[in-house]
mmCIF file of C-alpha atoms in Angstrom:
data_model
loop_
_atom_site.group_PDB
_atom_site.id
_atom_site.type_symbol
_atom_site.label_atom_id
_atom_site.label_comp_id
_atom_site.label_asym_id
_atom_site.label_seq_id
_atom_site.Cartn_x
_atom_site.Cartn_y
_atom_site.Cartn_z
ATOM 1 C CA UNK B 1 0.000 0.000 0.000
ATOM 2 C CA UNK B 2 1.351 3.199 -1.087
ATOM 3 C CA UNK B 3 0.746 6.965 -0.571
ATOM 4 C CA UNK B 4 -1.780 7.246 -3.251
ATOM 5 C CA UNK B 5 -3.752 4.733 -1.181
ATOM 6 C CA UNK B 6 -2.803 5.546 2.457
ATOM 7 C CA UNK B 7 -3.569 8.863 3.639
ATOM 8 C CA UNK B 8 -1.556 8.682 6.641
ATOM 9 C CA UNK B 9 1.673 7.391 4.390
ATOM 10 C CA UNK B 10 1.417 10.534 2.664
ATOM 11 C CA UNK B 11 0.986 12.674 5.939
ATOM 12 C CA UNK B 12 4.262 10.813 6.841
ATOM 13 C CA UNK B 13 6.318 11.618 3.970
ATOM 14 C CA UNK B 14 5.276 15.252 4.088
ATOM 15 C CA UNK B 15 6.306 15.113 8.010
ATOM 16 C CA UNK B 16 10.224 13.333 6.363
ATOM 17 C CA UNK B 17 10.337 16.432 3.649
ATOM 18 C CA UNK B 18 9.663 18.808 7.017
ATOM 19 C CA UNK B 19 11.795 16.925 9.424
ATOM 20 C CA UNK B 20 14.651 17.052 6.100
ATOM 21 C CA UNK B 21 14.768 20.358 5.492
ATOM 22 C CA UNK B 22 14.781 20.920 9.229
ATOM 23 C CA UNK B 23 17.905 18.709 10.102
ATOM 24 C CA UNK B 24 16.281 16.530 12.127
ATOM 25 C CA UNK B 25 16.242 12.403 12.068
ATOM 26 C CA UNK B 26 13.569 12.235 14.277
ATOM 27 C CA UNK B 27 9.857 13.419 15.630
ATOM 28 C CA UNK B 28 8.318 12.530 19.040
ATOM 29 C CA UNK B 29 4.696 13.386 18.901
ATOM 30 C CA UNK B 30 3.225 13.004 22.299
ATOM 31 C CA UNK B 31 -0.600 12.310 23.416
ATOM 32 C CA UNK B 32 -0.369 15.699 25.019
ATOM 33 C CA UNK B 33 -1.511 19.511 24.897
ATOM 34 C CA UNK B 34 -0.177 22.368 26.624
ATOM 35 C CA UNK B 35 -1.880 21.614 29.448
ATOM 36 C CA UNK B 36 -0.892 18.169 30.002
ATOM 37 C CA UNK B 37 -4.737 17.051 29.656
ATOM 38 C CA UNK B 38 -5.694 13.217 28.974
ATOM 39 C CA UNK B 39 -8.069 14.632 26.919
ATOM 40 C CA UNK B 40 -7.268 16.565 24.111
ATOM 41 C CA UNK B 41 -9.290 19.233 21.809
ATOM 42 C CA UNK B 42 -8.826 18.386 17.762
ATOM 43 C CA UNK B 43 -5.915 21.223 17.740
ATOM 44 C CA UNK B 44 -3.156 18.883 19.481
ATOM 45 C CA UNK B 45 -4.321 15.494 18.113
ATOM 46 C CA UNK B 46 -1.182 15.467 15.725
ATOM 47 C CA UNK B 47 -0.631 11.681 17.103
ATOM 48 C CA UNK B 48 -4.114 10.508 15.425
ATOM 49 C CA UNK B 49 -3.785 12.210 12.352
ATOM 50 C CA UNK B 50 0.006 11.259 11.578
ATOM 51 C CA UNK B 51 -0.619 7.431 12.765
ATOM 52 C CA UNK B 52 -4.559 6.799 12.230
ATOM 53 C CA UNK B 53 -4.927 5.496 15.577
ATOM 54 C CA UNK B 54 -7.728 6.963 17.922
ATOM 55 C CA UNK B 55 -7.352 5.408 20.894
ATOM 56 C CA UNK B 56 -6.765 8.106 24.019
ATOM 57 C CA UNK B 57 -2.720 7.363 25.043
ATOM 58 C CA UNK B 58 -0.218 6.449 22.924
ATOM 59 C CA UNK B 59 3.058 8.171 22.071
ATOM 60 C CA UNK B 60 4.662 8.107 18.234
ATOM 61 C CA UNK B 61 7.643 8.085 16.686
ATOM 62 C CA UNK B 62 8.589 9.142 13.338
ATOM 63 C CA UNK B 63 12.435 8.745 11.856
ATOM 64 C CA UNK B 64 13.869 9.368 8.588
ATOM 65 C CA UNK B 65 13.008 5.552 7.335
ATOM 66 C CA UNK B 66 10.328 4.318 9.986
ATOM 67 C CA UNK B 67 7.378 5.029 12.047
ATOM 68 C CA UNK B 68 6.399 3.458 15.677
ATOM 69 C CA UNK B 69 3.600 3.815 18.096
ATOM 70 C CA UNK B 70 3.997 2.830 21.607
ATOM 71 C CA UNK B 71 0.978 1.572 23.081
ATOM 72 C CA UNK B 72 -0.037 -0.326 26.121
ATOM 73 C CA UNK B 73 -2.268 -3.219 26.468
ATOM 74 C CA UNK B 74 -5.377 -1.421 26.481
ATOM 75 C CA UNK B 75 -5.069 -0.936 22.763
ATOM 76 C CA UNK B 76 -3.032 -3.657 21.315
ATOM 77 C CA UNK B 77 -6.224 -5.053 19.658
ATOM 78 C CA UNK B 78 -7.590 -1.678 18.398
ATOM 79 C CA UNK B 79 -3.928 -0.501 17.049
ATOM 80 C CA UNK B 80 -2.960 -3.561 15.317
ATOM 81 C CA UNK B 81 -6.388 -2.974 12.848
ATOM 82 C CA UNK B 82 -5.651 1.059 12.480
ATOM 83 C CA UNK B 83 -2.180 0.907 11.917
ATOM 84 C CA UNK B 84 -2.668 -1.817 9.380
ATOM 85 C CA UNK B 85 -1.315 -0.444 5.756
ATOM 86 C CA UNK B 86 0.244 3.098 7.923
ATOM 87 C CA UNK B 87 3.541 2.386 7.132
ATOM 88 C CA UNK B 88 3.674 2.546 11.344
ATOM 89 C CA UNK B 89 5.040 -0.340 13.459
ATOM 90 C CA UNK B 90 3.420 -1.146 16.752
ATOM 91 C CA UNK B 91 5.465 -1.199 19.794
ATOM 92 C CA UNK B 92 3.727 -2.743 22.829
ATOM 93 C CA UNK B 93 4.447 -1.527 26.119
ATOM 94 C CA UNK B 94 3.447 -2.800 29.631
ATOM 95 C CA UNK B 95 2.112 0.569 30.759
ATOM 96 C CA UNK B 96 1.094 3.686 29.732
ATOM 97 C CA UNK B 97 3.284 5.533 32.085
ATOM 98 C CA UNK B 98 6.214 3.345 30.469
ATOM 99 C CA UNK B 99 8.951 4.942 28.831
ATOM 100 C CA UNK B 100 10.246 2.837 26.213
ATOM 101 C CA UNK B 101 10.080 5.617 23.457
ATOM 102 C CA UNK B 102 13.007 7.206 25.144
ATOM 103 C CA UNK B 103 15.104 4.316 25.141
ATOM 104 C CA UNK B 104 14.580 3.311 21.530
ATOM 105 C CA UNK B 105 15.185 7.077 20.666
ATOM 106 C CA UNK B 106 18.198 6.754 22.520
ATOM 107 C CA UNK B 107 19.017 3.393 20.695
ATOM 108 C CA UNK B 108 18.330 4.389 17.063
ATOM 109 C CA UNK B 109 19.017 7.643 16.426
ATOM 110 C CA UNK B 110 22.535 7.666 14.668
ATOM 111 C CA UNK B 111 25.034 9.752 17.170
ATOM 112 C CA UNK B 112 25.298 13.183 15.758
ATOM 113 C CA UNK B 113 21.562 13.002 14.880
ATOM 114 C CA UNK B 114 18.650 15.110 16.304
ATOM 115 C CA UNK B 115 15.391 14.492 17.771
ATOM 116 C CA UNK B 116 12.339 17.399 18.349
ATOM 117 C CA UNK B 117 9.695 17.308 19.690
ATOM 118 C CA UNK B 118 7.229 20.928 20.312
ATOM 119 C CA UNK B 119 8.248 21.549 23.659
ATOM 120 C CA UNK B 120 4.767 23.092 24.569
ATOM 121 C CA UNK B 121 3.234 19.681 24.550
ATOM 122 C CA UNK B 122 5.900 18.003 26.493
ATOM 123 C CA UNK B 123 5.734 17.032 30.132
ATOM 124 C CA UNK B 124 8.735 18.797 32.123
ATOM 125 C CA UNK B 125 9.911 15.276 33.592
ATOM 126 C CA UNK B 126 9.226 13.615 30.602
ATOM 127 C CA UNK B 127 11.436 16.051 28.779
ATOM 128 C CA UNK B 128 14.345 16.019 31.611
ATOM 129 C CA UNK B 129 14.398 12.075 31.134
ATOM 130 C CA UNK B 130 14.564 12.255 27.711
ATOM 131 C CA UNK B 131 17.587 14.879 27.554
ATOM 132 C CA UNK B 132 19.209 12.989 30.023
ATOM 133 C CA UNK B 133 19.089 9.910 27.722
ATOM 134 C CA UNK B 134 19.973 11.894 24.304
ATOM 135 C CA UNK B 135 22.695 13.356 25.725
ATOM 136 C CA UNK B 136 23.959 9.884 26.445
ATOM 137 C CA UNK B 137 23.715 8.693 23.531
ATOM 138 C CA UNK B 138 25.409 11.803 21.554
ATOM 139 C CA UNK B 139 22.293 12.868 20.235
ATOM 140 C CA UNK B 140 20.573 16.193 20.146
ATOM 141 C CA UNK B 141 17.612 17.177 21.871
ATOM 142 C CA UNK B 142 15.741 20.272 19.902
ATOM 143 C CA UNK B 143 12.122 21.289 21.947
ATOM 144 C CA UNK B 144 11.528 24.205 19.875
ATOM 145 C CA UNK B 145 10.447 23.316 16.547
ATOM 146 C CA UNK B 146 6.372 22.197 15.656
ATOM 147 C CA UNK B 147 6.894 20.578 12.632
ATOM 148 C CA UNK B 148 3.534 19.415 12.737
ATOM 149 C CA UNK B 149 2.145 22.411 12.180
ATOM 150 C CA UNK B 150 4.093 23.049 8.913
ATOM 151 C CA UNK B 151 2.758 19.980 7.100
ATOM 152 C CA UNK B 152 -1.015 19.510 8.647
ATOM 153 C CA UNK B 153 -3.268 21.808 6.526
ATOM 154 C CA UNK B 154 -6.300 20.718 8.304
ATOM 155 C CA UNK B 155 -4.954 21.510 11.544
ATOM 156 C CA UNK B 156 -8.252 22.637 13.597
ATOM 157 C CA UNK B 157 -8.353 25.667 15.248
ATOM 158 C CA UNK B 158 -8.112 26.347 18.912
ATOM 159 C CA UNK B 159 -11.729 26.013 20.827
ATOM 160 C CA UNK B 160 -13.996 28.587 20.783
ATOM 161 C CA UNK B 161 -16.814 27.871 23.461
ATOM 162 C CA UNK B 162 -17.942 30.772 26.140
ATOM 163 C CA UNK B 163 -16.395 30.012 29.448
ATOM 164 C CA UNK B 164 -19.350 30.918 32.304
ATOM 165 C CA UNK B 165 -18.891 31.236 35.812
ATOM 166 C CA UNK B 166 -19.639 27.966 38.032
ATOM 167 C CA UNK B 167 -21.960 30.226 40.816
ATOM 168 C CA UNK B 168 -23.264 29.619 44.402
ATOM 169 C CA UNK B 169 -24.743 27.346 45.663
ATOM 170 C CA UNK B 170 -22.648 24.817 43.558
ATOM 171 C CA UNK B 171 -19.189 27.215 44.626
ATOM 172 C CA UNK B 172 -19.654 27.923 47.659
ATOM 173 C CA UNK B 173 -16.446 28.819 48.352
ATOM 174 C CA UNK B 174 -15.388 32.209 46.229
ATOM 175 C CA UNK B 175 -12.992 32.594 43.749
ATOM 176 C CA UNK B 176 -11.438 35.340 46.177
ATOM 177 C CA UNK B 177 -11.133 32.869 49.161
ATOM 178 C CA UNK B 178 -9.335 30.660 47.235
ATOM 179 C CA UNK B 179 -7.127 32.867 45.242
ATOM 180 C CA UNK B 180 -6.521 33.664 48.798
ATOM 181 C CA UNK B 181 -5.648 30.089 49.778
ATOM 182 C CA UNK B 182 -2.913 29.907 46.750
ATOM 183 C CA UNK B 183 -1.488 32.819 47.843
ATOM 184 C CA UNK B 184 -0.677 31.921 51.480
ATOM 185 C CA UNK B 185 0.848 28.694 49.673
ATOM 186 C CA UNK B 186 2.947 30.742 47.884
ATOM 187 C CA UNK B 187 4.306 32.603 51.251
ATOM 188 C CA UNK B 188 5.308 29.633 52.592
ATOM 189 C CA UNK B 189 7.268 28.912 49.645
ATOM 190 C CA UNK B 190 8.709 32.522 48.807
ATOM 191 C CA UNK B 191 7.274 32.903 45.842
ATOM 192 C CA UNK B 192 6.020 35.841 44.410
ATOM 193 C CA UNK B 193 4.118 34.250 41.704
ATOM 194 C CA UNK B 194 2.121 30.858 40.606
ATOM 195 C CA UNK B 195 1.657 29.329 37.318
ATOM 196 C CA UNK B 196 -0.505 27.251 36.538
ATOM 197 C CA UNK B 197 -1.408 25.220 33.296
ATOM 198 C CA UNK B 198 -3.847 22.407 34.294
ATOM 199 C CA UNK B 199 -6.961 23.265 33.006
ATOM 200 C CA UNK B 200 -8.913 21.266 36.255
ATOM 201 C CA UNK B 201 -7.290 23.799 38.721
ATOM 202 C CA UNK B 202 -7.424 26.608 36.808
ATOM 203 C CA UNK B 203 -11.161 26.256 36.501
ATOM 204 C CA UNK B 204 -11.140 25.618 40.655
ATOM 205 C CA UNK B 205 -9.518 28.241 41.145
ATOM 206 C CA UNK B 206 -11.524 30.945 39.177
ATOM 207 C CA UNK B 207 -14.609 29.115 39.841
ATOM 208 C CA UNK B 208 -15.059 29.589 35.931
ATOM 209 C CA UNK B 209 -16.379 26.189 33.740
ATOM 210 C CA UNK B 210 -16.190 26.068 29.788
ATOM 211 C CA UNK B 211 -16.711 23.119 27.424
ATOM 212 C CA UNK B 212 -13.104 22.797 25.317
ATOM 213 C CA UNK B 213 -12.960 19.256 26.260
ATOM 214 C CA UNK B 214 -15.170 16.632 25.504
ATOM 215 C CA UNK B 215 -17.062 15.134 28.587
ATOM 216 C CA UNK B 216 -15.356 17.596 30.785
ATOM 217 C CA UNK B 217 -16.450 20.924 32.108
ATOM 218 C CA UNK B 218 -13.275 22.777 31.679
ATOM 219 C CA UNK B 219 -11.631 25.435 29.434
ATOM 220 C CA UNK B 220 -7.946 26.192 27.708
ATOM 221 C CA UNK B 221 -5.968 28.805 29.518
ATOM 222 C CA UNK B 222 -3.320 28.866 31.867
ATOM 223 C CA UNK B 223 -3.156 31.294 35.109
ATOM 224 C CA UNK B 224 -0.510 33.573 36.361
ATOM 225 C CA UNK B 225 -1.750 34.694 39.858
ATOM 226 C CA UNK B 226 0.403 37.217 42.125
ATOM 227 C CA UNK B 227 0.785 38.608 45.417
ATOM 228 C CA UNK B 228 -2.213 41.288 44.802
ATOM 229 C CA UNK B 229 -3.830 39.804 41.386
ATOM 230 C CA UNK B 230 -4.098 37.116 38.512
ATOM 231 C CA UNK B 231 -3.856 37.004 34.593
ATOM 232 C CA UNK B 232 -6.166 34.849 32.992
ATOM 233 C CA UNK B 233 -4.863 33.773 29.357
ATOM 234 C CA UNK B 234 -7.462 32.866 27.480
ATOM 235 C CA UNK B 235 -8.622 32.705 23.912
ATOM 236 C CA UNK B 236 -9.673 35.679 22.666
ATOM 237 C CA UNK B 237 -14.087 36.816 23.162
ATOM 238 C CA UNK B 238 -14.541 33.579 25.416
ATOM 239 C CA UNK B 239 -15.173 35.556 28.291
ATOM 240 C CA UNK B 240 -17.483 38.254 27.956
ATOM 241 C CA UNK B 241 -17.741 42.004 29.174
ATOM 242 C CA UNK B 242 -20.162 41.031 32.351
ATOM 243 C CA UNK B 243 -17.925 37.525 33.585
ATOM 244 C CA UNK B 244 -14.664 40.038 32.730
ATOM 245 C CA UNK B 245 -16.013 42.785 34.993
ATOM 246 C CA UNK B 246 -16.745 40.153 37.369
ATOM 247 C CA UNK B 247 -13.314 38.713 37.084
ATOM 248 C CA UNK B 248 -11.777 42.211 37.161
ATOM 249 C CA UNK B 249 -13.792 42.960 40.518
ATOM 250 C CA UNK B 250 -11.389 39.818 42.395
ATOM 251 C CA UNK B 251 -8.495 41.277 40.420
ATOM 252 C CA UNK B 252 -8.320 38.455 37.404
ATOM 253 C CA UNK B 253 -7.345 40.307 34.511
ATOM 254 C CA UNK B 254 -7.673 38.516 30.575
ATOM 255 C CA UNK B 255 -4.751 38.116 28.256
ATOM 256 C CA UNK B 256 -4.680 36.590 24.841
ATOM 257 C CA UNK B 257 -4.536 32.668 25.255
ATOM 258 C CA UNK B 258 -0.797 32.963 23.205
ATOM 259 C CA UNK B 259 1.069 35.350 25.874
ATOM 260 C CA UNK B 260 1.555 33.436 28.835
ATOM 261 C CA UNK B 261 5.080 32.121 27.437
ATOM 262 C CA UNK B 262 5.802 35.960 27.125
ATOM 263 C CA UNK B 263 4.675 36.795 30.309
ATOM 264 C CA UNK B 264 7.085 34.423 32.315
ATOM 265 C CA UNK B 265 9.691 35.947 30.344
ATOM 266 C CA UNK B 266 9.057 39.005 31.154
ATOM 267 C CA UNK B 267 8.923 38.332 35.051
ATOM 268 C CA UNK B 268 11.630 40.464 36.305
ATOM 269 C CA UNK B 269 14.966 39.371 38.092
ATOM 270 C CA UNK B 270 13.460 39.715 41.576
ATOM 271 C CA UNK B 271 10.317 37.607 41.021
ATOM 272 C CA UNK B 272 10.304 33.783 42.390
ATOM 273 C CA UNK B 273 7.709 31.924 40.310
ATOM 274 C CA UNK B 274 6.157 28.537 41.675
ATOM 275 C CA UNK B 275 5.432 25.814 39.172
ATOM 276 C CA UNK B 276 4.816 22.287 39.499
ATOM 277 C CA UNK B 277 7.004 20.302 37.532
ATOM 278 C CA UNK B 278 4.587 17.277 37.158
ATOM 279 C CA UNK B 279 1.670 20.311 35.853
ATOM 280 C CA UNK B 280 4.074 22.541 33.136
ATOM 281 C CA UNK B 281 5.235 21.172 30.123
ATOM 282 C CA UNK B 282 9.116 22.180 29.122
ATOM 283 C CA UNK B 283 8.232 25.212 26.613
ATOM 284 C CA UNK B 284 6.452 26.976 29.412
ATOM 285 C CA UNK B 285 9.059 26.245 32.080
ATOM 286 C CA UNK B 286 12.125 27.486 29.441
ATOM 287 C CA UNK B 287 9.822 30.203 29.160
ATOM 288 C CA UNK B 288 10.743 32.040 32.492
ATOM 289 C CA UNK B 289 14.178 33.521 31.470
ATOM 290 C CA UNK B 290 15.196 35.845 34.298
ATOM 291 C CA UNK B 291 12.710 35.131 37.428
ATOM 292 C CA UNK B 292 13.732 32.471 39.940
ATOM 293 C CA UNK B 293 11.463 29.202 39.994
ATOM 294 C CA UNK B 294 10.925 26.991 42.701
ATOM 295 C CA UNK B 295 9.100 23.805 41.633
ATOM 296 C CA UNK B 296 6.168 22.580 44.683
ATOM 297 C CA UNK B 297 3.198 20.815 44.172
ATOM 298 C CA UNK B 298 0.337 22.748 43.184
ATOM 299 C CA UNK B 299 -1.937 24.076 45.896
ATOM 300 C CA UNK B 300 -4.805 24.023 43.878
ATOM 301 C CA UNK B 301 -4.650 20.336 43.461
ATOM 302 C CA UNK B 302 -4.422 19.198 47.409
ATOM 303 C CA UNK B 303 -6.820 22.304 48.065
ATOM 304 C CA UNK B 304 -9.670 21.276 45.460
ATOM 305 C CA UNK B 305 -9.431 17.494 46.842
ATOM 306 C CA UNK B 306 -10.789 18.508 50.576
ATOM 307 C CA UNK B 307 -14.341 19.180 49.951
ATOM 308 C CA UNK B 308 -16.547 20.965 51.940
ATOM 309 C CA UNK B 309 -19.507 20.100 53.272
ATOM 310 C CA UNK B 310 -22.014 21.929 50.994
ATOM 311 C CA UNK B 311 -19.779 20.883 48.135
ATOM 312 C CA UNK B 312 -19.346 16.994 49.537
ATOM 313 C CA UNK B 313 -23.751 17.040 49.561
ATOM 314 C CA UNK B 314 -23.642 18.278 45.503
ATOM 315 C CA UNK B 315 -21.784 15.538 45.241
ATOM 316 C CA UNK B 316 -24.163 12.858 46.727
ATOM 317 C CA UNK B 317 -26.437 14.536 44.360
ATOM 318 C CA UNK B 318 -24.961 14.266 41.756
ATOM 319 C CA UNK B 319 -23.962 10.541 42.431
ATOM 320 C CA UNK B 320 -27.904 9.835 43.337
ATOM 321 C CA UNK B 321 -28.834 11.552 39.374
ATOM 322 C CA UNK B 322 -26.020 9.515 37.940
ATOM 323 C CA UNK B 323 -27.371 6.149 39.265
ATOM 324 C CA UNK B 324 -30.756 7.227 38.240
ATOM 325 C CA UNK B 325 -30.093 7.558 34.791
ATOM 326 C CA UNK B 326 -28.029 4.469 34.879
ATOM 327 C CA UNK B 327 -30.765 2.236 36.188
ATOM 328 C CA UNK B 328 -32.861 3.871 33.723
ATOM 329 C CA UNK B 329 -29.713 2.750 31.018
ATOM 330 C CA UNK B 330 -30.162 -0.822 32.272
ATOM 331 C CA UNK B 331 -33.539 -0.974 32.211
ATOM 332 C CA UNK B 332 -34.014 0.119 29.024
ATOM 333 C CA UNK B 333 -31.542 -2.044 27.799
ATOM 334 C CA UNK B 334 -32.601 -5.189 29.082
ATOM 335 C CA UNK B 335 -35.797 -4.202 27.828
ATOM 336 C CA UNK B 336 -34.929 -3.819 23.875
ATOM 337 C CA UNK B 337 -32.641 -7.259 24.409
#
């Protein structure tokens, strides 16, 4: 089967040409998105469209004369019948936390060679492990380059869905308390600033709810939040003049979804910035050029796990509705069988 029969052949030769004129041997295309979600919008699916395989985790690989996916068990079945006639060799893993992409990078790649990968999609640990291996191995490690982008026409566009606030009686703590909360984290640390990527605490922490994922109620931005305020960048007219005035009135102010890497570069010599390195992805961490950094878990994430009463009683509630309408499923079910 050849490119005038595979679409995903093609996509792959057009990635070589790119990755040629480029100087590099090989592509890592991670399941991943800026925010390190499991769940990604169409934007940063790159790993589906250059492979054909749709399953959720997987990690691929594309060199100048071959193609592999890593996959764990989960898929085996399910990648064996998409990647038939790809051109792209299935590599089973035990685990989806496994990390056998960096040793056959490390393994193959000539000595001399390079590897890329976008470093805005890429884990910060992930990224450290795979230096450390490259480097080993006399290869180079390049995180700047989204080659993926050059060659994908149909790329689609960022999400565009209205982000609306997540109101009392269903918040009943307020966005001030816990912007609060983060910041007396941030004393104990001695940091003078927080970033934060993960679209799950961002949306705790601004009490805010938007639907750029499917099946989850969150939205793309990342937060910079200070001693006395927060930035909010976000895509541009998804928040609207009355939830901006609103934001505005706890001292959130918007940016443009694209200037967060610009604004932790432009954090000044005295500034200590707090990031968690498990929650940023490389590109964002290289990002902060002059400010100190001190890596710590984020707040958010221990913070949003201790639920209140009130909140801990939606929750029955919304356990009771979901067991409703799955004994209503069943029922239904059984009854068509």
């Amino acid at each position: 089967m050849d490119t005038r029969t595979s679409p995903i052949r093609l996509r792959l030769e057009r990635l070589r040409d790119a990755m040629a004129s480029a100087g590099v041997h090989a592509v890592l295309v991670p399941s991943a998105d800026p925010h390190l979600s499991e769940y990604l919008p169409g934007h940063w699916q790159g790993r589906e469209w250059f492979s054909g395989f749709t399953g959720s985790m997987g990690t691929l690989v594309v060199s100048r004369d071959g193609a592999m996916l890593f996959a764990d068990s989960r898929y085996w079945v399910q990648a064996e019948r998409e990647l038939e006639g790809t051109g792209v060799t299935l590599e089973k893993i035990p685990t989806g936390n496994a990390v056998a992409h960096i040793d056959w990078l490390a393994r193959q790649v000539p000595r001399g060679q390079t590897v890329a990968v976008d470093g805005q999609v890429l884990g910060l640990a992930q990224a450290q492990a795979l230096k450390v291996m490259l480097d080993k191995a006399g290869v180079t490690f390049r995180a700047d380059l989204d080659l993926l982008d050059r060659v994908w026409p149909e790329r689609p566009d960022l999400p565009a869905a209205p982000v609306y606030e997540h109101r009392a009686p269903h918040a009943p703590t307020s966005r001030a308390a816990k912007l609060a909360g983060v910041r007396e984290a941030m004393a104990r640390r001695g940091a003078t600033h927080h970033f934060v990527s993960t679209v799950d605490d961002i949306a705790w922490i601004t009490n805010l709810r938007g639907s750029d994922v499917s099946y989850n109620p969150v939205f793309l931005a990342h937060l910079l939040v200070d001693l006395t305020g927060a930035t909010l960048f976000v895509g541009a007219d998804k928040v609207g003049p009355e939830l901006a005035a609103t934001l505005a009135a706890d001292g959130v102010k918007l940016a443009p979804y694209a200037q967060a890497a610009t604004a932790l570069g432009a954090l000044p010599a005295e500034a200590v910035v707090m990031m968690d390195p498990r929650r940023v992805t490389f590109g964002l961490r290289q990002a902060v050029t002059s400010a100190g950094v001190v890596e710590a878990f984020n707040p958010s994430t221990l913070a949003k796990s201790r639920k209140t009463e009130a909140e801990a009683a939606h929750v029955r509630e919304a356990m009771a509705e979901d067991g409703a309408a799955m004994c209503e499923f069943y029922a239904a079910f059984e009854a068509s069988m």
